[in-house]
Short mmCIF file of C-alpha atoms and ligand atoms in Angstrom, two decimals:
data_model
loop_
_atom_site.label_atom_id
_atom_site.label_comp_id
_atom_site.label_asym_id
_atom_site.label_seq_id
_atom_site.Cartn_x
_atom_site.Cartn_y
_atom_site.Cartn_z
CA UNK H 1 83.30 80.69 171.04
CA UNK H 2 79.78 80.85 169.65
CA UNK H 3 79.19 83.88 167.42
CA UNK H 4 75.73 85.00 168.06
CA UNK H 5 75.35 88.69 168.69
CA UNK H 6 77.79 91.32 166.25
CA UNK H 7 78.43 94.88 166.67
CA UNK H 8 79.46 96.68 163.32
CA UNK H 9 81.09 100.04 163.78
CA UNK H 10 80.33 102.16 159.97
CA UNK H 11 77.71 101.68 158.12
CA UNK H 12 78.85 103.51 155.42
CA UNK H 13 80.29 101.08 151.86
CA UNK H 14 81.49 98.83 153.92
CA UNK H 15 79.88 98.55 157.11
CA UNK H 16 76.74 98.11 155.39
CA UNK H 17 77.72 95.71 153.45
CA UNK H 18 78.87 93.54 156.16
CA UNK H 19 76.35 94.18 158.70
CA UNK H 20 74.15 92.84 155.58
CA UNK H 21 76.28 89.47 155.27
CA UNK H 22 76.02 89.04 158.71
CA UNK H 23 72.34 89.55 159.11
CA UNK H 24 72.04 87.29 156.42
CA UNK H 25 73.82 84.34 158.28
CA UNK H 26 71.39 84.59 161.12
CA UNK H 27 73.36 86.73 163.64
CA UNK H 28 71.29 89.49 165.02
CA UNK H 29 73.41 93.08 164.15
CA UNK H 30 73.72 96.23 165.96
CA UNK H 31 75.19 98.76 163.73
CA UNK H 32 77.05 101.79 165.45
CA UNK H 33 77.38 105.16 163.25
CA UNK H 34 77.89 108.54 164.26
CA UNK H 35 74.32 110.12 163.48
CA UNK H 36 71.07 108.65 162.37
CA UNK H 37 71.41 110.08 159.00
CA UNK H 38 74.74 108.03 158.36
CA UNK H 39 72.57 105.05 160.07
CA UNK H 40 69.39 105.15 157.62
CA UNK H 41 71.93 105.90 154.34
CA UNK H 42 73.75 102.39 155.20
CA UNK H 43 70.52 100.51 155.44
CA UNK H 44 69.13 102.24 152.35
CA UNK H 45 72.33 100.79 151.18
CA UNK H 46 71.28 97.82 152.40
CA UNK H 47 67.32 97.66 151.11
CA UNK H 48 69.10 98.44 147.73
CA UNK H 49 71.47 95.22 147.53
CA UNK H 50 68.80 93.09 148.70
CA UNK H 51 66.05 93.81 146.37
CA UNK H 52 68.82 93.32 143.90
CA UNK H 53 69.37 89.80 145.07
CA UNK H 54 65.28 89.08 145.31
CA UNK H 55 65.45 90.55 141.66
CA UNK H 56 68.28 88.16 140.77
CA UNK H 57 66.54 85.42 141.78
CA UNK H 58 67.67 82.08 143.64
CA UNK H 59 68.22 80.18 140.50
CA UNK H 60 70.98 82.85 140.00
CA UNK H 61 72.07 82.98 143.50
CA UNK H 62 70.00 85.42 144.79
CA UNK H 63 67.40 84.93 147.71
CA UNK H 64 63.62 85.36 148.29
CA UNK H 65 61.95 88.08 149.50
CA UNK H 66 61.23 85.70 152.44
CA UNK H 67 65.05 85.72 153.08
CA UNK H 68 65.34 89.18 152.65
CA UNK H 69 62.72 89.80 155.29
CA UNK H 70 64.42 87.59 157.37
CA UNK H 71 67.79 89.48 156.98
CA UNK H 72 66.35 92.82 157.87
CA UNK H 73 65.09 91.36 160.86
CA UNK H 74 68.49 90.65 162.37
CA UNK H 75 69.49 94.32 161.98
CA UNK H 76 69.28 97.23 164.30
CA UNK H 77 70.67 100.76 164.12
CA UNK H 78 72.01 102.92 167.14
CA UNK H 79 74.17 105.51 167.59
CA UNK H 80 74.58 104.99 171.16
CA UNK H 81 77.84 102.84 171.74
CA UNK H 82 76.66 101.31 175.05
CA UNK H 83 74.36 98.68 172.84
CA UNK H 84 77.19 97.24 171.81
CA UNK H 85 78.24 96.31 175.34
CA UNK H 86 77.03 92.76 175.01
CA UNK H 87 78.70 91.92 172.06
CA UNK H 88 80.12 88.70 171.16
CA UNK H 89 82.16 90.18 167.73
CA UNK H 90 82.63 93.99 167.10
CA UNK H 91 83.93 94.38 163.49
CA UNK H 92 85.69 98.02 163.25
CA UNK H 93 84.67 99.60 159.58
CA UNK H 94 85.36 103.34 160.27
CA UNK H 95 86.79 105.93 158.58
CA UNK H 96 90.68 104.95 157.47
CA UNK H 97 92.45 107.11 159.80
CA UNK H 98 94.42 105.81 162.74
CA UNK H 99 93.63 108.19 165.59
CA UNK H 100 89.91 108.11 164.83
CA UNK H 101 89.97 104.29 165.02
CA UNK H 102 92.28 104.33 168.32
CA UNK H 103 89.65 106.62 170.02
CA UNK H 104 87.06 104.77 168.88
CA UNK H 105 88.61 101.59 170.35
CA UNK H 106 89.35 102.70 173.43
CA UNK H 107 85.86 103.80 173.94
CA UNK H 108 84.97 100.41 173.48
CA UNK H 109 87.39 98.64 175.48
CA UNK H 110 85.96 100.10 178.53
CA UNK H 111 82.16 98.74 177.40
CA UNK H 112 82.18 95.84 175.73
CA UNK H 113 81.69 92.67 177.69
CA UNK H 114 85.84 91.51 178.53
CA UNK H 115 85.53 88.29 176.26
CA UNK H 116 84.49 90.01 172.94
CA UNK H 117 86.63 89.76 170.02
CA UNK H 118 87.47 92.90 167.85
CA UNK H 119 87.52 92.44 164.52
CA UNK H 120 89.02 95.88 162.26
CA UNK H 121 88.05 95.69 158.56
CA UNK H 122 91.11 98.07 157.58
CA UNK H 123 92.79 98.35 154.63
CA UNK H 124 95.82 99.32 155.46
CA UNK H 125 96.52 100.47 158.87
CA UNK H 126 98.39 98.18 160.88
CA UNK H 127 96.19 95.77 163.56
CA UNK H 128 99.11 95.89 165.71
CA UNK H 129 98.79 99.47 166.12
CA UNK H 130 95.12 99.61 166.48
CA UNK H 131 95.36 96.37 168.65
CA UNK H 132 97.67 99.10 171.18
CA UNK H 133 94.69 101.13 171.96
CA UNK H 134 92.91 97.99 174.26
CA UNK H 135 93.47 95.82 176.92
CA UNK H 136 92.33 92.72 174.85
CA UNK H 137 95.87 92.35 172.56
CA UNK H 138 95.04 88.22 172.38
CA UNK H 139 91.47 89.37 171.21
CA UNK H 140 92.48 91.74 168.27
CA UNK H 141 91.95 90.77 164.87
CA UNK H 142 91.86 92.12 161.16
CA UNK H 143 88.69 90.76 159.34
CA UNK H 144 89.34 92.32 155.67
CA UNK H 145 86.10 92.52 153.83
CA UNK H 146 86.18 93.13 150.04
CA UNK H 147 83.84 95.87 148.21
CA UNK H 148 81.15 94.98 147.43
CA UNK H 149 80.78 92.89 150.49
CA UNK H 150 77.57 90.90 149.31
CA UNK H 151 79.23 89.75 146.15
CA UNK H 152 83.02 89.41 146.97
CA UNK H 153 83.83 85.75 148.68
CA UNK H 154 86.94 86.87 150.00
CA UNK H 155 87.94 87.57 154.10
CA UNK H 156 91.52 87.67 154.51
CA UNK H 157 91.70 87.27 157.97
CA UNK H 158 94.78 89.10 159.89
CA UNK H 159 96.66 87.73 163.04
CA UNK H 160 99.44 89.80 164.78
CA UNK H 161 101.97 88.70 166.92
CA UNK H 162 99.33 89.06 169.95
CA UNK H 163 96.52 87.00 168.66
CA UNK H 164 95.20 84.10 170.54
CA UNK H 165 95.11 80.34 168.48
CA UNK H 166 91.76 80.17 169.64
CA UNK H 167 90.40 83.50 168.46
CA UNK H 168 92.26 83.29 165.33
CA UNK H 169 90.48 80.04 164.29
CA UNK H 170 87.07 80.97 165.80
CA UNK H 171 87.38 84.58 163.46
CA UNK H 172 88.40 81.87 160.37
CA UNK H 173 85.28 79.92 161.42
CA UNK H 174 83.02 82.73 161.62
CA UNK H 175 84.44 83.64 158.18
CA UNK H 176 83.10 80.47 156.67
CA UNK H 177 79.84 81.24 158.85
CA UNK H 178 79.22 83.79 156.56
CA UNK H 179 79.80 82.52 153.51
CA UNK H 180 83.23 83.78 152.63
CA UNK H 181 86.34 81.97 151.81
CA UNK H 182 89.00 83.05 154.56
CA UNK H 183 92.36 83.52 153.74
CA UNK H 184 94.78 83.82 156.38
CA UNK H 185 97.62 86.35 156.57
CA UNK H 186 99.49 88.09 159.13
CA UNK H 187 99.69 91.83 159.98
CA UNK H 188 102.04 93.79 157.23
CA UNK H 189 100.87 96.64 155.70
CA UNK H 190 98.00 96.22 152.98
CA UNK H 191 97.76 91.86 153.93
CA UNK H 192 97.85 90.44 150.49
CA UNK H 193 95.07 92.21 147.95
CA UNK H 194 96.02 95.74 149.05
CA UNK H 195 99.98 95.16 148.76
CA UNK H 196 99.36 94.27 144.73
CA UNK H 197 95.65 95.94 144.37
CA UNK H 198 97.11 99.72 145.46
CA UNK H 199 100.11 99.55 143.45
CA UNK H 200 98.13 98.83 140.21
CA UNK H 201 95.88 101.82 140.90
CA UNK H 202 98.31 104.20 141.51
CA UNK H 203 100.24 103.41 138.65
CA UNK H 204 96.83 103.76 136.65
CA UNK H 205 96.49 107.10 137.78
CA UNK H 206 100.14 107.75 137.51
CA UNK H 207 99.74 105.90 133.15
CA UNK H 208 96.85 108.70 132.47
CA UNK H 209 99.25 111.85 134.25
CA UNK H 210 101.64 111.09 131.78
CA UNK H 211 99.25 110.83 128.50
CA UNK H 212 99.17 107.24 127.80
CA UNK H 213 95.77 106.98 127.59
CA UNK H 214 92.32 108.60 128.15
CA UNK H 215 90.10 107.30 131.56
CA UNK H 216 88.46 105.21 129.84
CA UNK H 217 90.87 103.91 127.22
CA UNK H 218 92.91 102.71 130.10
CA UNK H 219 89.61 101.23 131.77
CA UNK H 220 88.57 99.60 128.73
CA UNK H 221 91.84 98.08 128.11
CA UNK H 222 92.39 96.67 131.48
CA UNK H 223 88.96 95.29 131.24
CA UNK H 224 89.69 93.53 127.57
CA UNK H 225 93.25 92.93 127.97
CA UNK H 226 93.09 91.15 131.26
CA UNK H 227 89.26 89.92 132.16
CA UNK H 228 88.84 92.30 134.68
CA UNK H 229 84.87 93.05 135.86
CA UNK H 230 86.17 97.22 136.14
CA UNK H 231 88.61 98.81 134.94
CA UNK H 232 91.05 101.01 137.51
CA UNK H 233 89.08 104.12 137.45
CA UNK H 234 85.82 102.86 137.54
CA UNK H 235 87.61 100.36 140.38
CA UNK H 236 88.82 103.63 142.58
CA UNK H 237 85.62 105.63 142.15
CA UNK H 238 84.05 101.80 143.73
CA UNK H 239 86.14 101.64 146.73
CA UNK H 240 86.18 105.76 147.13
CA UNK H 241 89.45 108.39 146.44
CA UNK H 242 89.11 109.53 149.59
CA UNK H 243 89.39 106.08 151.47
CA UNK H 244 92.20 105.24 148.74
CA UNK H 245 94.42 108.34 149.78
CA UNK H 246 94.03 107.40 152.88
CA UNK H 247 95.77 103.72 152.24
CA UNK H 248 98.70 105.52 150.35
CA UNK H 249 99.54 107.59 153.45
CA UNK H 250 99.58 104.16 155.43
CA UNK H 251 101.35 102.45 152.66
CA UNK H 252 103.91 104.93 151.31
CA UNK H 253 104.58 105.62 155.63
CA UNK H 254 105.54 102.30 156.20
CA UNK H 255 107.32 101.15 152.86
CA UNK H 256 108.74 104.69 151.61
CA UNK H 257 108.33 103.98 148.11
CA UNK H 258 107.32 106.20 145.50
CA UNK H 259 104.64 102.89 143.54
CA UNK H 260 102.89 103.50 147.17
CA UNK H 261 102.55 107.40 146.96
CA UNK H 262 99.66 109.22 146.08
CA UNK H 263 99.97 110.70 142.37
CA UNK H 264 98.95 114.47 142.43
CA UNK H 265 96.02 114.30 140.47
CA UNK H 266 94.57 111.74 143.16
CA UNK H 267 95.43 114.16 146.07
CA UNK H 268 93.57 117.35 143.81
CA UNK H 269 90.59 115.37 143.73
CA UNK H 270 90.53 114.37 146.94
CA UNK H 271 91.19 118.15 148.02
CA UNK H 272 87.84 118.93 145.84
CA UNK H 273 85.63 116.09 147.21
CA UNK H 274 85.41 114.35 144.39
CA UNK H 275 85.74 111.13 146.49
CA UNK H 276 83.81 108.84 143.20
CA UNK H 277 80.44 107.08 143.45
CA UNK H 278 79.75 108.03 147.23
CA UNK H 279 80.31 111.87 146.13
CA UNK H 280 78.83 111.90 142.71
CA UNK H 281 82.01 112.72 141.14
CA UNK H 282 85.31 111.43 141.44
CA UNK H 283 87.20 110.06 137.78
CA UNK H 284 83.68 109.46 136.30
CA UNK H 285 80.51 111.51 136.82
CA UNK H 286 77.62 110.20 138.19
CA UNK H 287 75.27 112.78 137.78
CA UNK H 288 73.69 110.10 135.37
CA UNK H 289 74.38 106.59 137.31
CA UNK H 290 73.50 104.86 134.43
CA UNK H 291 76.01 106.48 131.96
CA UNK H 292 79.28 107.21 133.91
CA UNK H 293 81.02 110.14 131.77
CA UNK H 294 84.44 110.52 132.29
CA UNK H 295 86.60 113.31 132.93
CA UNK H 296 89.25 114.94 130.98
CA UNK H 297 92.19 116.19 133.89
CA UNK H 298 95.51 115.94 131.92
N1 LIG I 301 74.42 93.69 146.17
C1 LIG I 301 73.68 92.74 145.59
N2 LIG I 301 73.82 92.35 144.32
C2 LIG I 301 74.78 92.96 143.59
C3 LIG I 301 75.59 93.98 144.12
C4 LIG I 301 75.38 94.32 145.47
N3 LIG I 301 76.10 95.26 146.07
N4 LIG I 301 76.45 94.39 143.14
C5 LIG I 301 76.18 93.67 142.06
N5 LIG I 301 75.20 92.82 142.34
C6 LIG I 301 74.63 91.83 141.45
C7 LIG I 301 73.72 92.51 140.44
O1 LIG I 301 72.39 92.36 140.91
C8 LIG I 301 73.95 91.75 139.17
O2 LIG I 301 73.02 90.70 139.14
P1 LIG I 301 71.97 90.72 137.94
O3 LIG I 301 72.83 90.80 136.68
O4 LIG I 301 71.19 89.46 138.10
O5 LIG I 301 71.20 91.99 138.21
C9 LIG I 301 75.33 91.14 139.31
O6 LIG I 301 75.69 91.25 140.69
C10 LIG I 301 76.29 91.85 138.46
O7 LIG I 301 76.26 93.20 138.89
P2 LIG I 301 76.36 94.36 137.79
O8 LIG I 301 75.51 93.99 136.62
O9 LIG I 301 76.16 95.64 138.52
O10 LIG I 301 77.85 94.46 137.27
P3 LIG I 301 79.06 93.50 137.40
O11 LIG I 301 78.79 92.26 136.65
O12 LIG I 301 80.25 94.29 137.04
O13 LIG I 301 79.18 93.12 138.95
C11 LIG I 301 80.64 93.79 140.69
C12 LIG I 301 79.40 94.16 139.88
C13 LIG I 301 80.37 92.49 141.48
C14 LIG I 301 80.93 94.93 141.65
C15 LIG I 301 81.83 93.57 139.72
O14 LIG I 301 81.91 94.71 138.85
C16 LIG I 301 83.15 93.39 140.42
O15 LIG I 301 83.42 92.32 140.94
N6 LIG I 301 83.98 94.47 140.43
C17 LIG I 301 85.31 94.40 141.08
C18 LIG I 301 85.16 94.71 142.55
C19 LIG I 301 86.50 94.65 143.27
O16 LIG I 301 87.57 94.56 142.68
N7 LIG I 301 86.42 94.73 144.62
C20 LIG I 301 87.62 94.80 145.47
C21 LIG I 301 87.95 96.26 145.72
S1 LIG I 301 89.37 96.44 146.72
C22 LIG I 301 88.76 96.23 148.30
O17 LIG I 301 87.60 96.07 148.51
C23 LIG I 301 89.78 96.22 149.40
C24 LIG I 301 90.12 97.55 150.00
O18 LIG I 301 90.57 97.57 151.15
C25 LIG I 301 89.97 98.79 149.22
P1 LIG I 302 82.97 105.16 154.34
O1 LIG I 302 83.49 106.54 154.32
O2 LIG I 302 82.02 104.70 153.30
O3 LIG I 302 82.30 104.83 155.74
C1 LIG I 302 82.93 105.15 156.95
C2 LIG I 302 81.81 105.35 157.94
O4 LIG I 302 82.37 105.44 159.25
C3 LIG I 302 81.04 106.68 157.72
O5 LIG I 302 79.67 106.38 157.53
C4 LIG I 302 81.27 107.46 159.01
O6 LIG I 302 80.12 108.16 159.44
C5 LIG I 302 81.57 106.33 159.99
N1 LIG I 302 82.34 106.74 161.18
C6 LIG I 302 83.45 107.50 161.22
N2 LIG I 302 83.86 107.63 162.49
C7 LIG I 302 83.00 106.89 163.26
C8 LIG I 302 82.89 106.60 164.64
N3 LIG I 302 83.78 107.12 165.50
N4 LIG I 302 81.89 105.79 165.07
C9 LIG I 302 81.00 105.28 164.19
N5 LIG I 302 81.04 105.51 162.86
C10 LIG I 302 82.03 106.32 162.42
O7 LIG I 302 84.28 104.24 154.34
P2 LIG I 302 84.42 102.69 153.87
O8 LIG I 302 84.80 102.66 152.42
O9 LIG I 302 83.23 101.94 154.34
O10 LIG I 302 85.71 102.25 154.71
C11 LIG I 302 85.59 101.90 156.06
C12 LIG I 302 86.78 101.04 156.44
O11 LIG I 302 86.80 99.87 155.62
C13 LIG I 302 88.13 101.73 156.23
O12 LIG I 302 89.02 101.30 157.23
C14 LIG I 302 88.56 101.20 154.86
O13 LIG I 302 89.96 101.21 154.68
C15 LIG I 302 88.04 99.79 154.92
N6 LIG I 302 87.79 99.14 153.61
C16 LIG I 302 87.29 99.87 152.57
C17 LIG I 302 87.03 99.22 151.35
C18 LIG I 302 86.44 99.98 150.17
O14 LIG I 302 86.46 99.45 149.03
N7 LIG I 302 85.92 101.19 150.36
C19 LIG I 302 87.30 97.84 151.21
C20 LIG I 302 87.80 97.14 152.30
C21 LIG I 302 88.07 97.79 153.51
#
């Protein structure tokens, strides 16, 4: 199946980011959100990484602003769902919460053309269950983009016991379309990043609750100690506390143990809106972008 026309449902971190990567492989984009606002915050999202990558240069794997125009091009906003009728790919990147997702899906089921492919960029929830809210089981697919999609090569790309051989490969295909490096897995909880990634940032959270070090002694450490580009606070603030706490309630519901739970002082923050760089605030704050200060909580 030829991949020419993609529907993106989210443009928030990550549905900007991959209706960007998409753009950017020549596939025109139309980009579904809830309310224009949401719409034009994505593609300032958007402007933002790609002047970055003009700014970077080609020589160090950026683009020209001939490229970027290009890009831009490809995209369209709307936040009527009927323009995604004709569809050949609609890649899911809502808001981590099962019921909003199976609404959502079977919405679209009823729209968009019989043959498309759905694609869910979850983290966590399971495609099977998601997959349950269509008629098009043999059509259902987890494409699992990484944050921040522009920069991160990996798709781990999700079959269940449904999936069609032929829609499998063409998502794997359309992976490499876009640049990535597809990794294939199968549908249990978290695929493979998430199942060792959410572990390691609970117990960072869980390290600090019980004094071993400050936020950023732990975040320094894990950045010196084991090459990592952020440490695990300036990590969770990245991919958002609210979209994390979401993936423990997934996580800890299907393997009921405590290294998937949410730690207290993840859930108080939450509870305050301190969701991390898309709030301002989370274990850092950004009131000054350029000089993240970090909170004291214990
Ligand atoms: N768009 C375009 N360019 C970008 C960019 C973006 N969004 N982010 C960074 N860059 C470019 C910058 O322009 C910069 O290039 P120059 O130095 O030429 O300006 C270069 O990348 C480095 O960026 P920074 O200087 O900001 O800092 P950095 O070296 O730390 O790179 C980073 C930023 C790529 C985000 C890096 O910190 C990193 O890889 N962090 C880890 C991210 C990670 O672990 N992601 C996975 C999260 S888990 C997940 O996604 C799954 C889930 O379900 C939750
Ligand atoms: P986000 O909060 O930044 O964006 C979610 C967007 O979905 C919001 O802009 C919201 O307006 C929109 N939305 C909600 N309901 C909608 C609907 N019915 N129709 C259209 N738009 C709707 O969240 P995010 O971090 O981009 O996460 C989105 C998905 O991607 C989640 O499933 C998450 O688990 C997954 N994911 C997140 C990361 C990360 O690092 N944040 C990484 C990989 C995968």
């Amino acid at each position: 199946m030829d991949i020419k026309k993609v529907g993106v449902l989210g443009c928030g971190l990550m549905g900007s980011g991959i209706a960007q990567v998409v753009a950017a492989a020549g596939c025109d984009v139309v980009v579904l959100e809830q309310e224009q606002k949401f719409l034009d915050k994505g593609f300032a999202g958007i402007e933002k990484s790609l002047a970055r990558m003009v700014e970077r240069g080609v020589a160090k794997g950026g683009i020209t602003a001939e490229q970027k125009t290009e890009t831009q091009s490809h995209l369209k906003g709307t936040t009527n769902i009927k323009d995604l009728a004709d569809c050949d790919i609609v890649i899911e990147a809502i808001i981590e919460n099962v019921a909003e997702k199976r609404k959502t899906y079977a919405e679209l089921d009823a729209i968009v053309k019989k043959d498309a492919i759905f694609a869910t960029n979850t983290s966590s929830i399971s495609v099977t269950e998601l997959m349950t809210s269509t008629q098009r089981p043999e059509r259902f697919i987890g494409l699992h983009f990484f944050n921040p999609v522009p920069m991160m090569k990996l798709v781990e790309v999700v079959k269940t016991i449904a999936t069609a051989p032929d829609v499998y490969e063409t998502a794997v295909e359309f992976g490499n379309k876009l640049g990535k490096v597809p990794v294939r897995t199968s549908d249990k909880t978290g695929f493979i990043v998430n199942r060792l990634l959410v572990p390691y940032l609970l117990d960072a959270i869980r390290a600090y609750e019980e004094g071993v070090g400050s936020i950023t002694d732990i975040d320094e450490a894990m950045k010196l100690g084991c090459g990592y580009p952020m440490g695990p606070f300036a990590l969770l603030d990245f991919v958002g506390l609210d979209t994390t706490y979401y993936i423990t309630h997934v996580m800890y519901d299907e393997f009921k143990e405590r290294r998937f739970a949410a730690p207290p002082l993840l859930k108080r923050l939450v509870l305050a809106g301190w969701y991390g760089r898309k709030s301002g605030k989370g274990f850092y704050d950004y009131s000054d972008p350029k000089n993240p200060v970090p909170g004291k909580f214990a």
